[in-house]
Short mmCIF file of C-alpha atoms and ligand atoms in Angstrom, two decimals:
data_model
loop_
_atom_site.label_atom_id
_atom_site.label_comp_id
_atom_site.label_asym_id
_atom_site.label_seq_id
_atom_site.Cartn_x
_atom_site.Cartn_y
_atom_site.Cartn_z
CA MET A 1 8.67 -14.09 -6.43
CA ALA A 2 10.88 -15.91 -3.92
CA SER A 3 13.67 -13.36 -4.08
CA THR A 4 11.04 -10.65 -4.29
CA ARG A 5 9.52 -11.77 -1.01
CA ARG A 6 12.85 -11.73 0.74
CA LEU A 7 13.54 -8.22 -0.50
CA LYS A 8 10.18 -7.09 0.78
CA LEU A 9 10.92 -8.52 4.18
CA THR A 10 14.17 -6.64 4.43
CA ALA A 11 12.29 -3.43 3.72
CA ALA A 12 11.01 -3.50 7.29
CA VAL A 13 14.53 -2.90 8.55
CA ALA A 14 15.41 -0.37 5.85
CA VAL A 15 15.32 2.31 8.50
CA ALA A 16 18.43 0.77 9.99
CA GLY A 17 20.32 1.74 6.85
CA ALA A 18 19.99 -1.26 4.55
CA LEU A 19 20.05 -1.17 0.76
CA VAL A 20 16.50 -1.84 -0.37
CA ALA A 21 15.03 -1.94 -3.82
CA GLY A 22 17.95 -0.07 -5.28
CA MET A 23 17.67 2.85 -2.89
CA THR A 24 20.04 3.56 -0.08
CA VAL A 25 18.25 4.47 3.11
CA ALA A 26 20.79 6.08 5.35
CA LEU A 27 19.03 7.65 8.28
CA ALA A 28 20.90 9.81 10.70
CA THR A 29 20.46 7.85 13.89
CA SER A 30 23.48 8.79 15.93
CA ALA A 31 23.56 12.59 15.99
CA SER A 32 20.09 13.00 17.40
CA ALA A 33 19.24 9.55 18.71
CA GLY A 34 16.55 9.77 21.35
CA THR A 35 15.80 13.42 20.65
CA THR A 36 13.72 13.40 17.47
CA LEU A 37 10.82 11.21 16.41
CA GLY A 38 12.54 9.79 13.34
CA ALA A 39 15.86 9.04 14.99
CA SER A 40 14.22 7.46 18.02
CA ALA A 41 12.00 5.27 15.84
CA ALA A 42 14.97 4.31 13.65
CA GLU A 43 16.89 3.16 16.72
CA LYS A 44 14.06 0.67 17.21
CA GLY A 45 14.04 -0.41 13.56
CA ARG A 46 10.95 1.62 12.67
CA TYR A 47 10.08 4.82 10.84
CA PHE A 48 8.17 7.87 12.07
CA GLY A 49 6.63 9.83 9.24
CA THR A 50 4.21 12.56 8.28
CA ALA A 51 1.85 13.45 5.49
CA THR A 52 2.94 16.57 3.64
CA ASP A 53 2.52 18.33 0.33
CA PRO A 54 5.24 19.83 -1.87
CA HIS A 55 3.50 23.22 -1.75
CA MET A 56 4.80 23.43 1.84
CA PHE A 57 8.43 22.89 0.84
CA SER A 58 9.04 26.64 0.55
CA ASN A 59 7.90 27.31 4.14
CA SER A 60 11.15 27.39 6.09
CA GLY A 61 9.72 27.11 9.62
CA TYR A 62 7.63 24.12 8.60
CA MET A 63 10.52 22.50 6.75
CA THR A 64 12.83 22.85 9.72
CA VAL A 65 10.43 20.72 11.73
CA LEU A 66 9.74 18.27 8.91
CA ASN A 67 13.42 17.67 8.13
CA ARG A 68 14.43 17.42 11.77
CA GLU A 69 11.69 15.11 13.06
CA PHE A 70 10.53 12.73 10.35
CA ASN A 71 12.16 9.96 8.33
CA GLN A 72 9.17 8.98 6.20
CA LEU A 73 6.88 11.08 4.01
CA THR A 74 3.41 10.47 2.54
CA ASN A 75 2.00 12.77 -0.13
CA GLU A 76 -1.26 13.99 1.43
CA ASN A 77 -2.95 14.40 -1.95
CA GLY A 78 -0.41 14.46 -4.79
CA MET A 79 -0.21 10.73 -5.57
CA LYS A 80 -3.97 10.13 -5.69
CA TRP A 81 -5.77 9.14 -8.89
CA ASP A 82 -7.13 12.64 -9.67
CA ALA A 83 -3.64 14.15 -9.24
CA THR A 84 -1.66 11.53 -11.17
CA GLU A 85 -4.01 10.71 -14.08
CA PRO A 86 -6.17 13.81 -14.69
CA GLN A 87 -7.01 12.59 -18.21
CA ARG A 88 -7.18 8.93 -19.15
CA ASN A 89 -3.67 7.62 -19.82
CA GLN A 90 -2.13 11.09 -19.39
CA PHE A 91 -0.07 11.14 -16.26
CA ASN A 92 1.16 14.00 -14.13
CA TRP A 93 4.02 12.98 -11.87
CA THR A 94 5.04 16.48 -10.71
CA ARG A 95 3.88 16.51 -7.10
CA GLY A 96 4.82 12.91 -6.46
CA ASP A 97 8.26 13.35 -8.02
CA GLN A 98 8.89 16.44 -5.89
CA LEU A 99 8.05 14.57 -2.72
CA VAL A 100 10.13 11.53 -3.68
CA ALA A 101 13.11 13.75 -4.56
CA HIS A 102 12.97 15.52 -1.22
CA ALA A 103 12.66 12.26 0.67
CA GLN A 104 15.53 10.65 -1.22
CA SER A 105 17.79 13.65 -0.71
CA ARG A 106 17.36 13.20 3.05
CA GLY A 107 17.26 9.41 3.29
CA MET A 108 13.56 9.39 4.16
CA LEU A 109 11.21 6.55 3.19
CA VAL A 110 8.10 7.18 1.09
CA ARG A 111 4.66 5.69 1.60
CA GLY A 112 2.65 5.77 -1.62
CA HIS A 113 -0.96 6.91 -1.11
CA ALA A 114 -3.23 5.74 -2.70
CA LEU A 115 -3.58 3.71 -5.90
CA LEU A 116 -7.33 2.99 -5.83
CA TRP A 117 -9.99 4.74 -3.75
CA HIS A 118 -13.64 5.61 -4.29
CA GLN A 119 -12.83 9.27 -3.52
CA GLN A 120 -10.63 11.71 -5.43
CA GLN A 121 -11.10 9.86 -8.69
CA PRO A 122 -10.68 12.02 -11.78
CA GLY A 123 -13.95 12.96 -13.47
CA TRP A 124 -13.34 10.68 -16.42
CA ALA A 125 -13.03 7.64 -14.14
CA GLN A 126 -16.13 8.59 -12.16
CA GLY A 127 -18.04 8.28 -15.42
CA LEU A 128 -16.87 4.73 -16.16
CA SER A 129 -18.27 1.40 -15.06
CA GLY A 130 -17.90 -2.33 -15.60
CA SER A 131 -14.98 -3.74 -17.53
CA ASP A 132 -14.00 -0.32 -18.89
CA LEU A 133 -13.53 0.99 -15.34
CA ARG A 134 -11.79 -2.23 -14.29
CA SER A 135 -9.29 -1.93 -17.14
CA ALA A 136 -8.71 1.76 -16.43
CA ALA A 137 -8.20 1.08 -12.73
CA ILE A 138 -5.75 -1.76 -13.27
CA ASN A 139 -3.90 0.31 -15.86
CA HIS A 140 -3.70 3.14 -13.32
CA VAL A 141 -2.21 0.81 -10.71
CA THR A 142 0.30 -0.55 -13.20
CA GLN A 143 1.40 2.82 -14.57
CA VAL A 144 1.71 4.61 -11.23
CA ALA A 145 3.41 1.76 -9.38
CA SER A 146 5.78 1.32 -12.34
CA HIS A 147 6.66 5.02 -12.44
CA TRP A 148 7.87 5.01 -8.84
CA ARG A 149 9.14 1.41 -8.87
CA GLY A 150 11.95 0.91 -6.35
CA LYS A 151 11.27 4.25 -4.62
CA ILE A 152 8.24 3.40 -2.48
CA HIS A 153 8.57 1.61 0.85
CA SER A 154 4.85 0.80 1.09
CA TRP A 155 1.88 1.44 -1.21
CA ASP A 156 -1.69 1.90 -0.08
CA VAL A 157 -2.90 -0.21 -2.99
CA VAL A 158 -6.55 0.03 -1.97
CA ASN A 159 -7.96 2.63 0.40
CA GLU A 160 -11.22 2.57 2.39
CA ALA A 161 -13.07 -0.20 0.55
CA PHE A 162 -15.05 -1.44 3.55
CA ALA A 163 -18.38 -0.06 4.77
CA ASP A 164 -18.90 1.72 8.06
CA GLY A 165 -21.48 0.37 10.45
CA GLY A 166 -22.09 -3.18 11.47
CA SER A 167 -22.17 -5.06 8.18
CA GLY A 168 -18.47 -5.90 8.00
CA GLY A 169 -18.88 -5.89 4.23
CA ARG A 170 -17.63 -3.87 1.32
CA ARG A 171 -18.57 -0.27 0.67
CA ASP A 172 -20.64 0.28 -2.44
CA SER A 173 -18.65 2.17 -5.08
CA ASN A 174 -18.09 2.19 -8.82
CA LEU A 175 -14.98 0.05 -8.21
CA GLN A 176 -16.89 -2.46 -6.07
CA ARG A 177 -19.51 -2.76 -8.81
CA THR A 178 -16.83 -4.05 -11.21
CA GLY A 179 -16.76 -7.28 -9.16
CA ASN A 180 -15.75 -8.30 -5.65
CA ASP A 181 -12.29 -9.35 -6.87
CA TRP A 182 -11.27 -5.79 -7.78
CA ILE A 183 -9.12 -5.55 -4.66
CA GLU A 184 -7.09 -8.67 -5.34
CA ALA A 185 -6.72 -7.69 -9.02
CA ALA A 186 -5.25 -4.37 -7.83
CA PHE A 187 -2.79 -6.10 -5.48
CA ARG A 188 -1.65 -8.48 -8.21
CA ALA A 189 -1.11 -5.62 -10.65
CA ALA A 190 0.82 -3.61 -8.03
CA ASP A 191 2.97 -6.63 -7.19
CA ALA A 192 3.87 -7.11 -10.85
CA ALA A 193 4.68 -3.40 -11.30
CA ASP A 194 6.75 -2.87 -8.13
CA PRO A 195 7.70 -6.24 -6.65
CA ASN A 196 9.81 -4.73 -3.87
CA ALA A 197 7.24 -2.35 -2.39
CA LYS A 198 5.20 -3.51 0.56
CA LEU A 199 1.57 -3.65 -0.55
CA CYS A 200 -0.97 -2.44 2.01
CA TYR A 201 -4.73 -2.28 2.45
CA ASN A 202 -5.55 0.98 4.30
CA ASP A 203 -8.71 2.03 6.17
CA TYR A 204 -10.22 4.08 9.04
CA ASN A 205 -12.58 3.22 11.92
CA THR A 206 -10.53 0.06 12.31
CA ASP A 207 -9.01 1.13 15.62
CA GLY A 208 -10.16 -1.81 17.69
CA ILE A 209 -11.91 -5.13 17.14
CA ASN A 210 -15.18 -4.20 15.46
CA ALA A 211 -17.34 -5.33 12.54
CA LYS A 212 -15.39 -3.28 10.00
CA SER A 213 -11.92 -4.36 11.15
CA THR A 214 -13.14 -7.96 11.31
CA GLY A 215 -14.38 -7.76 7.72
CA ILE A 216 -10.93 -6.58 6.68
CA TYR A 217 -9.28 -9.24 8.85
CA ASN A 218 -11.27 -11.93 7.03
CA MET A 219 -10.24 -10.52 3.65
CA VAL A 220 -6.55 -10.48 4.62
CA ARG A 221 -6.76 -14.03 5.96
CA ASP A 222 -8.36 -15.15 2.70
CA PHE A 223 -5.71 -13.31 0.64
CA LYS A 224 -2.90 -14.97 2.59
CA ALA A 225 -4.53 -18.39 2.16
CA ARG A 226 -4.82 -17.93 -1.60
CA GLY A 227 -1.44 -16.30 -2.20
CA VAL A 228 -2.79 -12.84 -3.12
CA PRO A 229 0.26 -10.59 -2.63
CA ILE A 230 -0.64 -8.47 0.41
CA ASP A 231 2.16 -7.45 2.80
CA CYS A 232 0.65 -4.97 5.22
CA VAL A 233 -2.47 -3.35 6.64
CA GLY A 234 -2.64 0.38 7.33
CA PHE A 235 -4.66 1.63 10.30
CA GLN A 236 -5.38 5.30 9.66
CA SER A 237 -6.19 6.11 13.28
CA HIS A 238 -8.03 9.41 12.91
CA LEU A 239 -9.01 9.48 16.57
CA GLY A 240 -11.36 11.48 18.77
CA THR A 241 -11.21 11.88 22.54
CA THR A 242 -11.17 8.17 23.39
CA ILE A 243 -9.39 5.09 22.11
CA ALA A 244 -10.61 1.49 22.04
CA GLY A 245 -9.26 -0.66 24.85
CA ASP A 246 -8.36 -3.38 22.35
CA TYR A 247 -6.41 -1.11 19.98
CA GLN A 248 -3.20 -3.13 20.43
CA ALA A 249 -4.98 -6.49 20.40
CA ASN A 250 -6.52 -5.59 17.08
CA LEU A 251 -3.13 -4.76 15.53
CA GLN A 252 -1.74 -7.98 16.95
CA ARG A 253 -4.41 -10.19 15.40
CA PHE A 254 -3.55 -8.79 11.97
CA ALA A 255 0.21 -9.23 12.57
CA ASP A 256 -0.52 -12.83 13.51
CA LEU A 257 -1.89 -13.38 9.99
CA GLY A 258 1.62 -12.75 8.65
CA VAL A 259 1.30 -9.14 7.49
CA ASP A 260 3.03 -6.01 8.74
CA VAL A 261 0.86 -3.39 10.39
CA GLN A 262 1.41 0.35 10.07
CA ILE A 263 -0.26 3.38 11.65
CA THR A 264 -0.78 5.45 8.54
CA GLU A 265 -2.73 8.68 9.20
CA LEU A 266 -2.60 9.31 12.92
CA ASP A 267 -4.21 12.44 14.34
CA VAL A 268 -6.09 12.92 17.63
CA GLN A 269 -8.71 15.48 18.64
CA GLN A 270 -7.21 18.17 20.91
CA GLY A 271 -8.39 17.85 24.51
CA SER A 272 -7.31 16.65 27.89
CA ASN A 273 -6.75 13.15 26.54
CA GLN A 274 -4.72 14.00 23.43
CA ALA A 275 -1.26 13.17 24.77
CA ASN A 276 -2.54 9.99 26.41
CA ILE A 277 -4.08 8.73 23.21
CA TYR A 278 -0.92 9.45 21.23
CA ARG A 279 1.01 7.59 23.95
CA THR A 280 -1.32 4.58 23.76
CA VAL A 281 -1.00 4.33 19.98
CA THR A 282 2.78 4.61 20.06
CA ARG A 283 3.09 2.09 22.87
CA ALA A 284 0.90 -0.38 20.98
CA CYS A 285 3.01 -0.13 17.85
CA MET A 286 6.26 -0.49 19.77
CA ALA A 287 4.91 -3.61 21.47
CA ILE A 288 4.30 -5.40 18.16
CA SER A 289 7.36 -6.48 16.22
CA ARG A 290 5.46 -6.36 12.92
CA CYS A 291 4.33 -2.76 13.50
CA THR A 292 6.94 -1.19 11.27
CA GLY A 293 6.13 2.51 11.53
CA ILE A 294 3.83 5.37 12.44
CA THR A 295 2.77 8.24 10.17
CA VAL A 296 0.98 11.34 11.48
CA TRP A 297 -1.42 13.07 9.09
CA GLY A 298 0.36 16.41 9.00
CA VAL A 299 3.01 18.36 10.86
CA ARG A 300 1.26 21.41 12.35
CA ASP A 301 -2.31 21.96 13.54
CA CYS A 302 -2.94 24.79 11.12
CA GLU A 303 -2.35 22.61 8.04
CA SER A 304 -4.49 19.72 9.31
CA TRP A 305 -7.49 18.60 7.26
CA ARG A 306 -9.39 18.58 10.59
CA THR A 307 -9.90 22.32 10.87
CA GLY A 308 -10.28 23.38 14.49
CA ALA A 309 -9.46 19.97 15.96
CA ASN A 310 -5.76 20.83 16.47
CA PRO A 311 -5.00 17.12 16.22
CA LEU A 312 -1.24 17.12 15.49
CA LEU A 313 2.07 17.16 17.39
CA PHE A 314 3.15 20.74 16.56
CA ASP A 315 1.29 24.03 16.91
CA CYS A 316 1.21 26.66 14.20
CA ASN A 317 4.37 28.31 15.52
CA ASN A 318 6.36 25.09 15.10
CA ASN A 319 6.35 24.37 18.84
CA LYS A 320 6.19 20.84 20.22
CA LYS A 321 2.95 20.04 22.05
CA PRO A 322 2.64 17.78 25.13
CA ALA A 323 1.55 14.99 22.77
CA TYR A 324 4.96 15.23 21.09
CA ASP A 325 6.74 14.59 24.39
CA ALA A 326 4.48 11.62 25.06
CA VAL A 327 5.25 10.05 21.68
CA LEU A 328 8.99 10.62 21.95
CA ALA A 329 9.11 9.07 25.41
CA GLU A 330 7.27 5.98 24.17
CA LEU A 331 9.56 5.62 21.17
CA ASN A 332 12.58 5.73 23.44
CA ALA A 333 11.06 3.29 25.92
CA GLY A 334 9.87 0.85 23.27
CA THR A 335 11.44 -2.36 22.08
CA GLY A 336 13.31 -2.81 18.84
CA VAL A 337 12.16 -5.00 15.98
CA PRO A 338 14.19 -8.17 15.40
CA PRO A 339 16.98 -7.70 12.84
CA THR A 340 15.21 -10.00 10.40
CA SER A 341 11.44 -10.28 10.23
CA THR A 342 9.76 -13.64 10.32
CA PRO A 343 8.79 -14.72 6.81
CA PRO A 344 5.04 -14.62 6.24
CA VAL A 345 3.33 -17.96 6.48
CA ASN A 346 0.94 -19.01 3.76
CA PRO A 347 -1.66 -21.08 5.60
CA THR A 348 -2.39 -23.12 2.49
CA THR A 349 -0.47 -23.60 -0.70
CA PRO A 350 -1.92 -21.30 -3.37
CA PRO A 351 -2.56 -22.51 -6.92
CA GLY A 352 0.75 -22.88 -8.69
CA GLY A 353 2.79 -23.46 -5.55
CA ASN A 354 3.83 -21.48 -2.52
CA PRO A 355 5.70 -18.34 -3.64
CA THR A 356 8.50 -19.05 -1.19
CA THR A 357 9.13 -22.49 -2.68
CA PRO A 358 8.42 -22.29 -6.39
CA PRO A 359 8.12 -25.59 -8.18
CA ALA A 360 11.04 -26.67 -10.33
CA GLY A 361 9.94 -25.98 -13.87
CA GLY A 362 12.81 -27.58 -15.76
CA ALA A 363 14.07 -25.58 -18.71
CA GLY A 364 11.51 -23.20 -20.18
CA CYS A 365 8.65 -22.10 -17.96
CA THR A 366 5.35 -23.25 -16.49
CA ALA A 367 2.11 -21.36 -15.97
CA THR A 368 -0.99 -21.81 -13.84
CA VAL A 369 -4.23 -19.88 -13.97
CA SER A 370 -6.74 -19.02 -11.25
CA LEU A 371 -10.18 -17.69 -12.10
CA ASN A 372 -12.70 -15.42 -10.48
CA GLN A 373 -15.95 -15.77 -12.38
CA TRP A 374 -19.36 -14.20 -12.32
CA THR A 375 -22.30 -14.49 -14.69
CA GLY A 376 -21.08 -13.18 -18.02
CA GLY A 377 -17.48 -12.41 -17.09
CA PHE A 378 -14.28 -13.42 -15.36
CA VAL A 379 -10.84 -12.30 -14.26
CA ALA A 380 -7.93 -14.69 -14.84
CA ASN A 381 -4.70 -14.37 -12.88
CA VAL A 382 -1.78 -16.26 -14.39
CA ARG A 383 1.44 -17.19 -12.56
CA VAL A 384 4.49 -17.78 -14.71
CA THR A 385 7.37 -19.74 -13.14
CA ALA A 386 10.77 -19.82 -14.84
CA GLY A 387 12.47 -23.20 -15.24
CA SER A 388 16.04 -23.98 -14.34
CA GLY A 389 17.45 -21.91 -17.21
CA GLY A 390 15.57 -18.72 -16.30
CA THR A 391 13.87 -16.65 -19.03
CA ARG A 392 14.73 -13.67 -21.22
CA GLY A 393 11.08 -13.49 -22.22
CA TRP A 394 7.98 -15.69 -22.12
CA THR A 395 4.69 -16.32 -23.89
CA VAL A 396 1.67 -18.03 -22.40
CA ALA A 397 -0.88 -19.44 -24.85
CA MET A 398 -4.44 -20.06 -23.75
CA THR A 399 -7.46 -21.17 -25.71
CA LEU A 400 -10.61 -19.36 -24.61
CA PRO A 401 -13.94 -21.20 -24.62
CA GLY A 402 -16.30 -20.39 -27.49
CA GLY A 403 -18.05 -17.06 -26.95
CA ALA A 404 -15.42 -15.77 -24.50
CA SER A 405 -13.18 -12.83 -25.29
CA VAL A 406 -10.42 -10.84 -23.58
CA THR A 407 -11.51 -7.31 -22.69
CA GLY A 408 -8.43 -6.08 -20.82
CA THR A 409 -4.94 -7.30 -19.93
CA TRP A 410 -2.40 -6.16 -17.34
CA SER A 411 1.32 -6.93 -17.05
CA ALA A 412 1.33 -8.74 -20.43
CA THR A 413 0.50 -8.06 -24.07
CA ALA A 414 -2.26 -10.11 -25.69
CA SER A 415 -2.07 -11.20 -29.34
CA GLY A 416 -5.82 -11.09 -29.88
CA SER A 417 -9.05 -11.45 -27.94
CA THR A 418 -10.70 -14.74 -28.95
CA GLY A 419 -9.73 -18.34 -29.68
CA THR A 420 -6.10 -19.10 -28.85
CA VAL A 421 -4.63 -15.93 -27.32
CA ARG A 422 -0.89 -15.53 -26.72
CA PHE A 423 0.13 -13.36 -23.76
CA SER A 424 3.74 -12.13 -23.90
CA ASN A 425 5.79 -10.44 -21.22
CA VAL A 426 6.04 -6.65 -21.06
CA SER A 427 9.37 -4.85 -20.70
CA TYR A 428 9.85 -5.28 -16.96
CA ASN A 429 8.74 -8.86 -16.29
CA GLY A 430 10.32 -10.93 -19.08
CA GLN A 431 13.63 -11.65 -17.38
CA LEU A 432 13.19 -14.21 -14.64
CA ALA A 433 15.84 -16.08 -12.70
CA ALA A 434 15.49 -19.85 -12.31
CA GLY A 435 12.40 -20.58 -10.22
CA GLN A 436 11.30 -16.96 -10.14
CA VAL A 437 7.57 -16.20 -10.46
CA THR A 438 5.75 -13.31 -12.07
CA GLU A 439 2.05 -12.73 -12.58
CA PHE A 440 -0.17 -11.16 -15.18
CA GLY A 441 -3.88 -11.09 -15.62
CA PHE A 442 -6.74 -10.42 -17.94
CA GLN A 443 -10.42 -9.75 -17.77
CA GLY A 444 -12.86 -11.44 -20.12
CA SER A 445 -16.48 -11.60 -21.08
CA GLY A 446 -18.27 -14.94 -21.29
CA SER A 447 -17.02 -17.97 -19.39
CA GLY A 448 -13.34 -18.60 -18.68
CA SER A 449 -13.75 -22.21 -17.53
CA GLY A 450 -11.39 -24.89 -18.78
CA MET A 451 -8.49 -22.77 -20.03
CA THR A 452 -5.11 -24.55 -19.87
CA PRO A 453 -2.06 -22.31 -20.11
CA THR A 454 1.06 -23.38 -22.02
CA CYS A 455 4.24 -21.44 -21.29
CA THR A 456 7.14 -20.99 -23.72
CA ALA A 457 10.38 -19.27 -22.66
CA SER A 458 12.87 -17.44 -24.82
O1 LIG B 1 -9.97 12.62 4.85
C1 LIG B 1 -8.80 12.40 5.59
C2 LIG B 1 -7.99 11.29 5.02
C3 LIG B 1 -8.73 9.97 5.13
N1 LIG B 1 -7.96 8.87 4.62
C4 LIG B 1 -7.48 9.03 3.25
C5 LIG B 1 -6.75 10.35 3.08
O2 LIG B 1 -6.37 10.52 1.74
C6 LIG B 1 -7.60 11.51 3.54
O3 LIG B 1 -6.82 12.70 3.33
C7 LIG B 1 -7.53 13.84 3.00
C8 LIG B 1 -6.57 15.01 2.87
O4 LIG B 1 -5.99 15.23 4.13
C9 LIG B 1 -7.33 16.26 2.44
O5 LIG B 1 -6.40 17.31 2.16
O6 LIG B 1 -8.20 13.63 1.77
C10 LIG B 1 -9.01 14.73 1.42
C11 LIG B 1 -9.81 14.41 0.17
O7 LIG B 1 -10.74 13.44 0.42
C12 LIG B 1 -8.15 15.97 1.21
O8 LIG B 1 -8.99 17.08 0.95
C13 LIG B 1 -8.82 17.68 -0.27
C14 LIG B 1 -10.03 18.52 -0.53
O9 LIG B 1 -11.17 17.67 -0.61
C15 LIG B 1 -9.89 19.24 -1.83
O10 LIG B 1 -10.99 20.11 -2.00
C16 LIG B 1 -8.59 20.02 -1.83
O11 LIG B 1 -8.38 20.60 -3.10
O12 LIG B 1 -7.66 18.48 -0.26
C17 LIG B 1 -7.41 19.08 -1.49
C18 LIG B 1 -6.09 19.81 -1.44
O13 LIG B 1 -6.07 20.71 -0.37
#
């Protein structure tokens, strides 16, 4: 985990041409510096991206704009649950692979969108509930994040889980009904599957300090305090004809928690204020060193999901709009990010030690468990720390209380479901360097109290 964290931090400056997660990000900054959105953002250590869909890749006018202006791509629909897992455990990578291939061929970053969301679930998942849905959801996170491991700059691990209105609480959904800890279980599974991707929570109507953004702020603060692996918060910023006066202050309060902030789905209602609002958003991001990039939700007005709103930077004839000029000017006027980001601060030491300073385990390995329990069930998250000799593989044995049984496991293989259960590494998390940490988890029925893990390394 320690080396993992450092790699994640360097990802913020990947746009400057660093080697990150096994992918070379070489962005053309010199030829067109100051004259395109991507190059101007890259000069300031940031990305400027767009949502797109591979079905547009054959449209030459569109692609001229996309390839010239943007250095980050998000698949508008093709990496969602319904697209990637249309039948349970049968995966379709076509649209995501096409987008990743195009991005890689041009040195563009990829934002992954979105692992878990209450919308655009495949029909089979919509029909599930309880521990069956929880297992399917965690399996989805693991499989999808593993498939594109090392190729995704940032993942929207969980999308739109908070309610609109004044409650500041969670949105009701089939996922929420599996237990309030479903979000942290998803982040832990994503971290195990792709340790170098930045892991984001993404939502809308969070464009200012309000009840919803404060609910999310409290969740992120709690995650940081307990060592849940969250790296960033996405602010979609689907905006109308006004923008909150505290837009920047809201981003800043999240950055101050020790997470990156990203503008992930920006579009603004056409009108006399459109260019000004785009300018305000860009200026706010450039003023915050942990605001690592901006993504607009489409290239041209005619492909926007907001039919008739004309909310984007290019018209349907590939022409730049006044809002484009406003954004470019702000990118060029803005400040750069520091060459190395400040490491995130964990306000309290999480169970099992702070990930940046793992405890010395001696030879072999050590394991700690943290539990989220409710009446009749629990989720256990287990942290495995390699001792001074590192590991080629590991097994964690745990004796479940009488009446308890394992109903689903992620990032490990379980030997059984009751009594003493042995959890062994899967293919990608067995090899750990000295002091390195990995995590796995399982869901159970009954009570999980009193389990003591014993770790054996091979
Ligand atoms: O709703 C706007 C965005 C809000 N945040 C999450 C984003 O993922 C979301 O994107 C939109 C896409 O822009 C739309 O393109 O998500 C919609 C789905 O909720 C997308 O719409 C879907 C339609 O619902 C489908 O009928 C259609 O087949 O687009 C699909 C492909 O065109």
